[in-house]
Short mmCIF file of C-alpha atoms in Angstrom, two decimals:
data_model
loop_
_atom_site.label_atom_id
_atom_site.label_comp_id
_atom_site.label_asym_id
_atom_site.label_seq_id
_atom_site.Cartn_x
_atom_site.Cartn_y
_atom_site.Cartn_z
CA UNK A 1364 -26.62 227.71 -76.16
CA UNK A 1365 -25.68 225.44 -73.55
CA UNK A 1366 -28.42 223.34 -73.70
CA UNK A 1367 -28.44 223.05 -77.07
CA UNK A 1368 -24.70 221.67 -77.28
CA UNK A 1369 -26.30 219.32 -74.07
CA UNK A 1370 -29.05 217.96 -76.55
CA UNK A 1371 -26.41 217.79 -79.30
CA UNK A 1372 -24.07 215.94 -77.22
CA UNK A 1373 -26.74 213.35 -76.12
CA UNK A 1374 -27.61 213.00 -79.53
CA UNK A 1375 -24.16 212.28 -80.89
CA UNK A 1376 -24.08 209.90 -77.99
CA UNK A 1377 -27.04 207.34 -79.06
CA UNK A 1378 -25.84 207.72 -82.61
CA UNK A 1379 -22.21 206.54 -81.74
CA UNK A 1380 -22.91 203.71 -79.60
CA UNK A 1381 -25.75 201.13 -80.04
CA UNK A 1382 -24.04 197.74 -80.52
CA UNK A 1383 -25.14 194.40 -79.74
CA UNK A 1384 -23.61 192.08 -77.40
CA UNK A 1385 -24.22 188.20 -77.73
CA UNK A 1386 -24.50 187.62 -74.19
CA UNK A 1387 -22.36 184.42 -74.66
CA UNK A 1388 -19.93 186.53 -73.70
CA UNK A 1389 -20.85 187.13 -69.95
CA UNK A 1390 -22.02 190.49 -70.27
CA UNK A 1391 -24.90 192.34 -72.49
CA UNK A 1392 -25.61 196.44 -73.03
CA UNK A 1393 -28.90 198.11 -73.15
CA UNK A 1394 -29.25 201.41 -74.14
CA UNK A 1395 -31.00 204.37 -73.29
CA UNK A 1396 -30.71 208.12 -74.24
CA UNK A 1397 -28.58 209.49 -71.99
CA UNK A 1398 -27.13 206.33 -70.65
CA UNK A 1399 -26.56 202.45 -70.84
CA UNK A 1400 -26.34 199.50 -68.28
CA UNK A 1401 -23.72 197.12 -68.63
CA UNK A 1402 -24.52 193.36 -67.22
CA UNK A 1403 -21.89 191.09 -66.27
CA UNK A 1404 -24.00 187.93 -66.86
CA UNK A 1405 -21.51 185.74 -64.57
CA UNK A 1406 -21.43 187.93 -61.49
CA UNK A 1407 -25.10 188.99 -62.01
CA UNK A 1408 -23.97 192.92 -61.55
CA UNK A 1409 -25.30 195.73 -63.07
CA UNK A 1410 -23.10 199.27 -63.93
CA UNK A 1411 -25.17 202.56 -65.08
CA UNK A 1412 -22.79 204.48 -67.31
CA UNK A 1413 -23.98 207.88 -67.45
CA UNK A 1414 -23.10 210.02 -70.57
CA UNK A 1415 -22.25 214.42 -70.85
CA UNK A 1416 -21.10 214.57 -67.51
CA UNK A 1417 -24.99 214.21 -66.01
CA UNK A 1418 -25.95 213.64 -62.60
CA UNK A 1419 -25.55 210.70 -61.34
CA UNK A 1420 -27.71 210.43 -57.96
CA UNK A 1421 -30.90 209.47 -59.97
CA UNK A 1422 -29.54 206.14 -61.23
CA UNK A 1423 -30.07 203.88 -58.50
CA UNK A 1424 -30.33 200.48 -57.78
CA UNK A 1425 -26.99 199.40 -59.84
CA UNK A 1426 -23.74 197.91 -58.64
CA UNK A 1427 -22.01 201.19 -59.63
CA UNK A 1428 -22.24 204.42 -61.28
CA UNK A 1429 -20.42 206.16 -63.39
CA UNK A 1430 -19.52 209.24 -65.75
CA UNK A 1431 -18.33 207.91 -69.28
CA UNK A 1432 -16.00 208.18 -70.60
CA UNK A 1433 -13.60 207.11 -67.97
CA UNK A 1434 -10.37 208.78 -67.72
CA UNK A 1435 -8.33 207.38 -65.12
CA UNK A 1436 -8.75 203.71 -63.85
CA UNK A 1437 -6.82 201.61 -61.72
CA UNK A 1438 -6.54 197.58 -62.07
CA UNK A 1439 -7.16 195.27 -59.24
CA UNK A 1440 -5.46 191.97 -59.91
CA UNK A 1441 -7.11 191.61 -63.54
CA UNK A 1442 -4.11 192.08 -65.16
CA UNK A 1443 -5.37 190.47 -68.19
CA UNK A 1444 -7.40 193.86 -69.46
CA UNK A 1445 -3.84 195.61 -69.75
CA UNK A 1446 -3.83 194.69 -73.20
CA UNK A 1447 -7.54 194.94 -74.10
CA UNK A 1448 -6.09 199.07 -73.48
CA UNK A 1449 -3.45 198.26 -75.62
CA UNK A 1450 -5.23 197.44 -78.64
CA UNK A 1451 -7.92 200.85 -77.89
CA UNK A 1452 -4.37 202.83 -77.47
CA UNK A 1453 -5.62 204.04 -74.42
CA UNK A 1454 -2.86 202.89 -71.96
CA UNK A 1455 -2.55 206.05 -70.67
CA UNK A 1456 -5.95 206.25 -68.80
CA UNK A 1457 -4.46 203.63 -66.68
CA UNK A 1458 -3.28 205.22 -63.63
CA UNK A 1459 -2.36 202.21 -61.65
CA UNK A 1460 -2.24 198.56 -61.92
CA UNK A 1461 -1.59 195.73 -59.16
CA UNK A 1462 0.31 193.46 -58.81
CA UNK A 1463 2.82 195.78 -60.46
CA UNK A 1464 5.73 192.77 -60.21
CA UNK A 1465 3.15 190.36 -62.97
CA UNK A 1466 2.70 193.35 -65.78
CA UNK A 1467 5.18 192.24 -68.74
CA UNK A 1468 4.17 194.89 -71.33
CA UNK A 1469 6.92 197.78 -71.59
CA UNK A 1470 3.50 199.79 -72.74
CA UNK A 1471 2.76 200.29 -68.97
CA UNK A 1472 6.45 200.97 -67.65
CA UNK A 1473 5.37 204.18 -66.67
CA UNK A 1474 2.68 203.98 -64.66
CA UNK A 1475 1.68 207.04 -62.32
CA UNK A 1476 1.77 204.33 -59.18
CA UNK A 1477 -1.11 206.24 -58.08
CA UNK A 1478 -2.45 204.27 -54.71
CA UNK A 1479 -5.47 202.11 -55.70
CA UNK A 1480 -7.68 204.01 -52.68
CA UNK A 1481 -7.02 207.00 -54.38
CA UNK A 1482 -10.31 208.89 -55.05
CA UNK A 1483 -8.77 211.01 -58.01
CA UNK A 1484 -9.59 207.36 -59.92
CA UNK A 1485 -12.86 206.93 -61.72
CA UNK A 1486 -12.52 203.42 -61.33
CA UNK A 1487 -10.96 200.55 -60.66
CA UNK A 1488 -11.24 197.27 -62.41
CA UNK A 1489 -11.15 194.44 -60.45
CA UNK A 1490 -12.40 190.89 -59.52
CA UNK A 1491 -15.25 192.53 -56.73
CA UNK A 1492 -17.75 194.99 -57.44
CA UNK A 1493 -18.23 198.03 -55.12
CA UNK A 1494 -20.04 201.21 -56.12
CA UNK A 1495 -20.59 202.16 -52.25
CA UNK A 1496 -16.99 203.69 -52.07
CA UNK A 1497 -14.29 205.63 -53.74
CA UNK A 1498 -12.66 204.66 -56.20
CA UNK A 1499 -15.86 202.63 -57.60
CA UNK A 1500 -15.38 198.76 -58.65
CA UNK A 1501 -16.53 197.34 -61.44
CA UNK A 1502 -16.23 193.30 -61.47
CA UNK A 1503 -14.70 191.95 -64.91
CA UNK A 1504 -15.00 187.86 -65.20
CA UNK A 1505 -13.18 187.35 -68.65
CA UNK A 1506 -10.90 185.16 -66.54
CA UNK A 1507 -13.52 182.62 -66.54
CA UNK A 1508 -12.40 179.84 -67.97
CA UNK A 1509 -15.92 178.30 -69.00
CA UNK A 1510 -15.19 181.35 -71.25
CA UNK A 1511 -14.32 180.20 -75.13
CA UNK A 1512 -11.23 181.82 -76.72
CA UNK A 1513 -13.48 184.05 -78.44
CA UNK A 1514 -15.36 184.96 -75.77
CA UNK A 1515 -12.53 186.10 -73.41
CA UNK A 1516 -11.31 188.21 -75.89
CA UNK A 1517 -14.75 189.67 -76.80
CA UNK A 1518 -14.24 191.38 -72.62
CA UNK A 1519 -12.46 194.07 -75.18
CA UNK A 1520 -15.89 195.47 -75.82
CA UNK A 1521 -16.81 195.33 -72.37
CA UNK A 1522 -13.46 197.27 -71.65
CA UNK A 1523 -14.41 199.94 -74.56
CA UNK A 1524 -18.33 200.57 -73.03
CA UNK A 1525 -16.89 202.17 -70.14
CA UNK A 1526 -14.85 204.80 -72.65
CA UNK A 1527 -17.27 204.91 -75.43
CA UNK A 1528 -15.57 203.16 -77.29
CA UNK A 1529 -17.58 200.23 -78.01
CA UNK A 1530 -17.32 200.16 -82.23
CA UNK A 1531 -14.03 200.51 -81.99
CA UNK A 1532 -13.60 197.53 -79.39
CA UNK A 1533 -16.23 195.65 -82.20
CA UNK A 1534 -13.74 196.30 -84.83
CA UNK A 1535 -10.69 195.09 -83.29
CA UNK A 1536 -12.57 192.08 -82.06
CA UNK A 1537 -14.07 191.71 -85.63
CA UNK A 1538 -10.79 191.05 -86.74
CA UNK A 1539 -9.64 188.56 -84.17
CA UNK A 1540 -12.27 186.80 -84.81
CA UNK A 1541 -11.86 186.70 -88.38
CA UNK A 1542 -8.18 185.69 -88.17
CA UNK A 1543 -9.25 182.89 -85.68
CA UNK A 1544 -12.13 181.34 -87.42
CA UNK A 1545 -9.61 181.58 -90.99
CA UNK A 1546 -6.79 179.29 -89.00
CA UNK A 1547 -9.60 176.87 -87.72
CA UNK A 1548 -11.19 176.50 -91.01
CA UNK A 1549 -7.69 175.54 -92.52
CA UNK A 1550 -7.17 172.53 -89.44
CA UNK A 1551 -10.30 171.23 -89.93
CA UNK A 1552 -9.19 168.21 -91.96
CA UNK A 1553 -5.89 167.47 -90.63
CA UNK A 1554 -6.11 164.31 -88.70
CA UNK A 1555 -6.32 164.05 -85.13
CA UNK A 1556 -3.20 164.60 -82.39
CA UNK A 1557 -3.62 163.97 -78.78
CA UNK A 1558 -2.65 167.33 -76.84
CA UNK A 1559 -2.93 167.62 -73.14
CA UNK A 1560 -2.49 171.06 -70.36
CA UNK A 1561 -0.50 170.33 -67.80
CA UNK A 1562 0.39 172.24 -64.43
CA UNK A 1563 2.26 171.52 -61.18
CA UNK A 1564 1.80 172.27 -57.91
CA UNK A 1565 5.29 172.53 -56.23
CA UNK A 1566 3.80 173.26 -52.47
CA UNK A 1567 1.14 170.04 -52.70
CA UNK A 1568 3.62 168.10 -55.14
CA UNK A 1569 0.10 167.72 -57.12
CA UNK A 1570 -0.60 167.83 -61.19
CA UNK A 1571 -3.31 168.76 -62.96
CA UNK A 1572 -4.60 167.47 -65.99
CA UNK A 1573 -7.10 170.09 -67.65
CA UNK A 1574 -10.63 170.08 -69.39
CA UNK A 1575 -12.21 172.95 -69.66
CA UNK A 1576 -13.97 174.97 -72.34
CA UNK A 1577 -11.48 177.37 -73.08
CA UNK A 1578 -8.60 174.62 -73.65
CA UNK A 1579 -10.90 171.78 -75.17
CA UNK A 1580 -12.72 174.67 -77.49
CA UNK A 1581 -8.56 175.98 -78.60
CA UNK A 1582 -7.51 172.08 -78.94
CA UNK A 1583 -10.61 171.41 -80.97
CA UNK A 1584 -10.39 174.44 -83.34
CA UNK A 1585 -6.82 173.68 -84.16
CA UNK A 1586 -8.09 170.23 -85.19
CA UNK A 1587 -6.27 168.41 -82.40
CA UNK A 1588 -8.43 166.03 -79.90
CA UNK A 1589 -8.20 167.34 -76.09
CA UNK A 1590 -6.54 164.34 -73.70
CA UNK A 1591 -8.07 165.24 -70.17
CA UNK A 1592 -8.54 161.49 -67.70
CA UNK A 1593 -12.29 160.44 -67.23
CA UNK A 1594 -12.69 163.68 -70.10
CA UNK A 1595 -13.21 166.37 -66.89
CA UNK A 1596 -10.31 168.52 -64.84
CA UNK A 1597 -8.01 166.00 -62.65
CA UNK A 1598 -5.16 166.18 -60.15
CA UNK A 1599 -2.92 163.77 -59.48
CA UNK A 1600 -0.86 163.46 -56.18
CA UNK A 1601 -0.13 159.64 -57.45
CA UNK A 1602 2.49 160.09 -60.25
CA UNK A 1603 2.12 156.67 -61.77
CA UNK A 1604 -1.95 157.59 -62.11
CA UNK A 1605 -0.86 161.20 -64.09
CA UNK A 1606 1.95 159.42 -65.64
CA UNK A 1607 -0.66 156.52 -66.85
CA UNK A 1608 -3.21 159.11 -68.12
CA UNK A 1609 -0.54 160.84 -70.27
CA UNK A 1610 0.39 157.36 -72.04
CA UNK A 1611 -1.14 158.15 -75.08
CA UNK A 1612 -0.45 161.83 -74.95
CA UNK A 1613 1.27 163.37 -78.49
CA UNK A 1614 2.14 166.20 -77.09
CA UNK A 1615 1.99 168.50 -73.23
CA UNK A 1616 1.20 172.40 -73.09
CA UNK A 1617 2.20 172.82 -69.25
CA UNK A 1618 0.86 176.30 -67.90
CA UNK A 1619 2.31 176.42 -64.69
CA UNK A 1620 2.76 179.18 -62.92
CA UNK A 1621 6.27 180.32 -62.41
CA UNK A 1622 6.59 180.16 -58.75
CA UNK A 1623 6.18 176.39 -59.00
CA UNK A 1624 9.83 175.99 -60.98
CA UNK A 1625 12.79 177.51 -60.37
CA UNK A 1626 14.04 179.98 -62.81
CA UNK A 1627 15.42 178.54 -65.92
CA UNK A 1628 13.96 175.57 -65.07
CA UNK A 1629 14.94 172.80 -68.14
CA UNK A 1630 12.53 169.83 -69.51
CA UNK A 1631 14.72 167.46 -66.74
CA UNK A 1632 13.19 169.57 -64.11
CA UNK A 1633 9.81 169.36 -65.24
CA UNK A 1634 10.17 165.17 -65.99
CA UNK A 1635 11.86 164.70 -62.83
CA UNK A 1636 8.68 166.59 -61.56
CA UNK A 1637 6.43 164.18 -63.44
CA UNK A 1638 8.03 161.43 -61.97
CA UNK A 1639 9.14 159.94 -65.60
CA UNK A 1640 12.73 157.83 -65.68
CA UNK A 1641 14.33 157.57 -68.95
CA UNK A 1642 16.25 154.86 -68.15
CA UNK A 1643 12.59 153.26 -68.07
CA UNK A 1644 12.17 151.04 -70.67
CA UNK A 1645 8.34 152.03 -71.10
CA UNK A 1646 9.89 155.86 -71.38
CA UNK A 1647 10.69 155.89 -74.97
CA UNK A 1648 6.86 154.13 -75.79
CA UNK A 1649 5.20 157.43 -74.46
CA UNK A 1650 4.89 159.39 -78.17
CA UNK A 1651 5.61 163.04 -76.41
CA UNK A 1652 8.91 162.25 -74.24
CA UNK A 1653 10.23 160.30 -77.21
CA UNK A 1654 9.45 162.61 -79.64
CA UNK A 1655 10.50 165.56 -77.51
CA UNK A 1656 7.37 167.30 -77.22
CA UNK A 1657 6.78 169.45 -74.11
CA UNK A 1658 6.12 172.97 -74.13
CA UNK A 1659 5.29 175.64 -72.08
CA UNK A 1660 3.65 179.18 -72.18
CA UNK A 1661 6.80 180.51 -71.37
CA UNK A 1662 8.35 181.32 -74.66
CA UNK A 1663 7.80 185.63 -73.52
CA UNK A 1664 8.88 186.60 -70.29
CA UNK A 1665 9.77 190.15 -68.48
CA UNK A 1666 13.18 190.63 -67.01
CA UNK A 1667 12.04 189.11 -64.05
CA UNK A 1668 10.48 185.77 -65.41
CA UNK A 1669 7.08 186.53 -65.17
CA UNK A 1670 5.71 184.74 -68.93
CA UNK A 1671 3.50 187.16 -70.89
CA UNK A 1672 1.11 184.37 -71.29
CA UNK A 1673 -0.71 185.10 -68.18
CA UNK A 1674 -1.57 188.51 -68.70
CA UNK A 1675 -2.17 189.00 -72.64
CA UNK A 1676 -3.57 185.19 -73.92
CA UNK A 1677 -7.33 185.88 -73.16
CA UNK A 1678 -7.05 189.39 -75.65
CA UNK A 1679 -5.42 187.61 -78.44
CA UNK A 1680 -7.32 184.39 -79.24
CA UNK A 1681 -5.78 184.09 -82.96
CA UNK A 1682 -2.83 184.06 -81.33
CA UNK A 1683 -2.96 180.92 -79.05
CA UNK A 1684 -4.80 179.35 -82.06
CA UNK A 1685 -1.67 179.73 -83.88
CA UNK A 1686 0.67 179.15 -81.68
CA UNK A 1687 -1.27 175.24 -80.88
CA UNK A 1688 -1.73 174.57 -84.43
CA UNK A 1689 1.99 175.92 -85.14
CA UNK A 1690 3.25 173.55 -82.32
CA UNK A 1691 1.95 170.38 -83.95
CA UNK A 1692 2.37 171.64 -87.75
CA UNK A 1693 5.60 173.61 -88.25
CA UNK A 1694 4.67 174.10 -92.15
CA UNK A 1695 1.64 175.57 -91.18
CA UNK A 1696 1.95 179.45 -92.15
CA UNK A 1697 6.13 178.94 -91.77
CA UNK A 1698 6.77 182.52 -91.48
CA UNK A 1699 5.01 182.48 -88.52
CA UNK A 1700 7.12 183.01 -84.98
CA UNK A 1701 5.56 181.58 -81.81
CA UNK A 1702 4.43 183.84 -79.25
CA UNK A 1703 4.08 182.10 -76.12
CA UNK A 1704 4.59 178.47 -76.73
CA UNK A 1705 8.47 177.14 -76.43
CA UNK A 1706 9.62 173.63 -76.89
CA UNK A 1707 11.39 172.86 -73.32
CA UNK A 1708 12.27 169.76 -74.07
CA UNK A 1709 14.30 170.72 -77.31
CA UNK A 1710 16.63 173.76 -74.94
CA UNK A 1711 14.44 176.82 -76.31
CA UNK A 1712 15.28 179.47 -74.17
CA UNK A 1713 12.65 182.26 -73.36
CA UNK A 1714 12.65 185.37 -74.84
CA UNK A 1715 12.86 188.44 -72.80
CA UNK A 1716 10.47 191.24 -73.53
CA UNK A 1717 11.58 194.37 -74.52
CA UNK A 1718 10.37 197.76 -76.15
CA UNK A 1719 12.16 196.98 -79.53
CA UNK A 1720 10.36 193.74 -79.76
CA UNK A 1721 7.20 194.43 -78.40
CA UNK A 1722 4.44 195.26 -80.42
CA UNK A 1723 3.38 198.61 -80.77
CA UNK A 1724 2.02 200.46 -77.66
CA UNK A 1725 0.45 202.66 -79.70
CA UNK A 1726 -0.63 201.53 -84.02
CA UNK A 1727 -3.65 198.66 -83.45
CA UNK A 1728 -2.68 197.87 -86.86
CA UNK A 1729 0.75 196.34 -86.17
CA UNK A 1730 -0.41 194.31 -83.31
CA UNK A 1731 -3.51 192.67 -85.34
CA UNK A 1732 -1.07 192.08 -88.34
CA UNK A 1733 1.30 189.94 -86.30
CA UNK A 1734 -1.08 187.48 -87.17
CA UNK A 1735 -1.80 186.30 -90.62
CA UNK A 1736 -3.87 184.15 -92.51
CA UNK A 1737 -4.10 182.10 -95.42
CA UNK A 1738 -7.51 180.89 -95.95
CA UNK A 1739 -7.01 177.33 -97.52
CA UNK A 1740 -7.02 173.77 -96.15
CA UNK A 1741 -4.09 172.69 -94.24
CA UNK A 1742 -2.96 169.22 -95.62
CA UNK A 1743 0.34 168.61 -93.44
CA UNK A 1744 1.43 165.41 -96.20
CA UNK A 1745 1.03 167.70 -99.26
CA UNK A 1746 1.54 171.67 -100.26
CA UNK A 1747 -1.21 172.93 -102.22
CA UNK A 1748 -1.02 173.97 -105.94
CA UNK A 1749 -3.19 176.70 -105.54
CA UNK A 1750 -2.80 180.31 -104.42
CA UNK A 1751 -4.33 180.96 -100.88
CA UNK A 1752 -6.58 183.88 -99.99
CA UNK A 1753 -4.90 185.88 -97.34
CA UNK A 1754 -7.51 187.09 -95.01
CA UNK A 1755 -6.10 190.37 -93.67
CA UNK A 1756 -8.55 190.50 -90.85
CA UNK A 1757 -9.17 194.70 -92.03
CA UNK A 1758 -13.24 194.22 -91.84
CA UNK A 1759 -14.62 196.76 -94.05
CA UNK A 1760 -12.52 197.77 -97.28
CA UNK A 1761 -11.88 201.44 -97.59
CA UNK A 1762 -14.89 202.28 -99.76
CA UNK A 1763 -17.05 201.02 -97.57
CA UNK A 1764 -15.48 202.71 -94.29
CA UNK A 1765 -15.20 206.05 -96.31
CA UNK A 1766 -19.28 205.48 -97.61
CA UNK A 1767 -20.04 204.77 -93.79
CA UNK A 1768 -18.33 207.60 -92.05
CA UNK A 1769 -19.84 210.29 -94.73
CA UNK A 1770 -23.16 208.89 -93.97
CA UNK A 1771 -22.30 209.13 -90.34
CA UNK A 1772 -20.90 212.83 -90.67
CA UNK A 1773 -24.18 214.05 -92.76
CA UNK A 1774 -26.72 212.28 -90.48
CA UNK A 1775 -24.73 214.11 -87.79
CA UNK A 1776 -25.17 217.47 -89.52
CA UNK A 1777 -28.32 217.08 -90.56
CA UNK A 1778 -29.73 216.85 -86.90
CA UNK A 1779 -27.51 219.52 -85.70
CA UNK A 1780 -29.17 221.45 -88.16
CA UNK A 1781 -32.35 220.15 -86.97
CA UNK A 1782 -31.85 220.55 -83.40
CA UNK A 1783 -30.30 224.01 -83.87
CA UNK A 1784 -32.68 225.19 -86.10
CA UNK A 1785 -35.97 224.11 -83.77
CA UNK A 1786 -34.08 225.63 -80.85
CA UNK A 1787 -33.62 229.02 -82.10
CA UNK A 1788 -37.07 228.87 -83.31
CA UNK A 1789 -38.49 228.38 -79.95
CA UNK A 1790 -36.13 230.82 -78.12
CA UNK A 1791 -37.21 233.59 -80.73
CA UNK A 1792 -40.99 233.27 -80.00
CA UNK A 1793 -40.74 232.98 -76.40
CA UNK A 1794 -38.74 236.07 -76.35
CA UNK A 1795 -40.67 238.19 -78.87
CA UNK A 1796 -43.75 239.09 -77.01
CA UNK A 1797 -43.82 238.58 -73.34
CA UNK A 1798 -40.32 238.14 -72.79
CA UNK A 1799 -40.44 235.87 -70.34
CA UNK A 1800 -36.96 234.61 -68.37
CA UNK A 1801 -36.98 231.20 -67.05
CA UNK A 1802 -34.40 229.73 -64.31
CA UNK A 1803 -32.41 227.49 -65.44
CA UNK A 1804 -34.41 224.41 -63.70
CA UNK A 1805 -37.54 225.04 -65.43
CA UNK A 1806 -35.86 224.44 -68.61
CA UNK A 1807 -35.04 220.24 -67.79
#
């Protein structure tokens, strides 16, 4: 009997999985019958996850091993998966997560605090690999920021391989995706508004002016044009040079960190920063200090500061879509609320996190419908006399996902049937004449 729910259980295993990866992403899955190897294209590391509690001495030759699903991980400094567990509701097979002072989610108040050495964890997440020690690392890159929006948050599938639950992961993604690719289809023909990302280094005095994929790809799709000097990443310890390159400049996302400005820090602290005098007559020529418009990621923080927009931007690409193409067109989707970006330079305060305004820790389905979509051009001069189709972002409609899962169940049954039936079979002519006994080895 036990073999036969082993067989069944490796079974149910390749039929549950099997998805397909665009490697785009920085990682790929193969798989195999009892197992699959997860690449992380960007680090060049390999993981064997091992299915039914099997052995795992015979997989060799990988960066780690490991027994999925996992059921209690720690986090190494990639703080940015806490909400990839979110969205699978699986927050509580995190055991422990460092550094605990950056985690703004009320979702993982309650951590167990267990010690990130401690061998009672499966694994630990983590910018290094190591498979040679207790708890095992696995090396996650989605912070790389050659990454696309889409791509960062597609690291929720490579989250959900390591529980098994990859289609799941697929789904949610599906429908981040969806929402995304609705808003940039709208912004495609609105004109074009120069946006640069900004950041200060307090200990250097030192700015940065950014071009990378992951902002010029989330300027783009929201149908701005990307400002970045010489069109690559620059710092500036000369503030007439960064104040120069920001001349033409409709509008500033600044993304420093928080340690660089004091706490409720206001837009005169970050232009006396910059360097730029309003008592200058040039001053009032510059389109974003005139017009007021300087924000920063800033707009969610914990009790302590600490903006949400460093942990939970990469999982939510719709999101920062929205919030760009909401910073430039107010009109656009009005019922919309900004999540992370906040106007310094008009007084916005931040808002303070809290569980009553936090999305749910625990229903997917409030945290994808936060974000909605209207699929229709976006003409910012003139509203539209025609109804919109609202793209919901659900994938599959209900028939469908009802049609799918009783297909799913009878295939299931059907080789349980199968399996059980050829089983018994064998077991009652082996035992009928000779009846032979076998140890349990000779039966592999």
């Amino acid at each position: 009997m036990r073999l036969f729910f082993l067989i069944l259980c490796q079974l149910l295993y390749v039929i549950a999985q099997n998805i397909t990866v665009d490697p785009s992403s920085g990682f790929t899955v193969e798989y195999f019958d009892t197992y699959k190897v997860v690449t992380n294209l960007i680090t060049n590391e390999k993981y064997a996850l091992v299915c039914c509690g099997l052995d795992l001495s015979a997989h060799t030759g990988y960066h780690a091993v490991v027994n999925t699903p996992l059921k209690n991980v720690g986090i190494d400094t990639e703080l940015q998966l806490l909400p990839f567990f979110e969205l699978l509701a699986i927050t509580d097979k995190v055991r422990s997560a460092s550094p605990a002072a950056n985690i703004t989610s009320p979702c993982f108040e309650e951590l167990a605090n267990v010690s990130l050495n401690d061998t009672s964890l499966d694994a630990i997440f983590s910018t290094t690999t190591d498979g040679t020690t207790l708890p095992k690392r696995i090396g996650v890159s989605l912070h790389d920021t050659q990454l696309s929006p889409l791509q960062q948050s597609s690291w929720i599938i490579f989250v959900g391989l390591f529980f098994d639950l990859e289609k799941t992961a697929y789904d949610i993604y599906y429908k981040i995706g969806l929402k995304y690719q609705c808003h940039k289809s709208n912004l495609e023909k609105t004109g074009k508004k120069n946006v640069a990302w900004t950041s200060y280094d307090a200990v250097n005095d030192e700015w940065c002016i950014y071009n990378n994929n992951y902002i010029n790809t989330i300027t783009t799709d929201a149908g701005l044009t990307l400002s970045a000097h010489n069109n690559e990443t620059t710092y500036f310890k000369d503030k007439p040079r960064f104040q120069a390159a920001l001349s033409l400049v409709d509008f500033v996302v600044d993304i420093t960190w928080p340690e660089n400005f004091k706490e409720g820090f206001s837009f005169e602290d970050w232009r006396a920063a910059a360097g730029f005098d309003p008592n200058n007559p040039a001053y009032d020529v510059i389109s974003f200090l005139a017009k007021k418009n300087v924000y920063r990621t800033d707009n969610l923080v914990d009790k302590h500061g600490f903006s949400d927009w460093h942990n939970r931007h990469a999982a939510r690409a719709d999101l920062v879509l929205t919030d760009v193409i909401h910073m430039v067109y107010n009109t656009y989707e009005p019922t919309y609320d900004s999540t992370w970006l906040r106007p310094i330079a008009q007084s916005s305060r931040p808002h303070v996190i809290s569980k009553i305004t936090y999305p749910s820790c625990t229903d997917t389905s409030q945290r994808i419908s936060i974000n909605i979509c209207h699929l229709q051009a976006f003409d910012p001069k003139h509203e539209s006399s025609t109804a919109p189709k609202l793209v919901s972002g659900n994938g599959l409609d209900t028939g469908a996902k009802v049609g799918i899962a009783i297909g799913v169940i009878a295939g299931v049954l059907i080789i349980a049937a199968v399996v059980y039936t050829c089983f018994f079979r064998k077991k009652s002519a082996e035992t009928t004449d000779d009846r032979r006994f076998y140890k349990m080895d000779d039966t592999q």
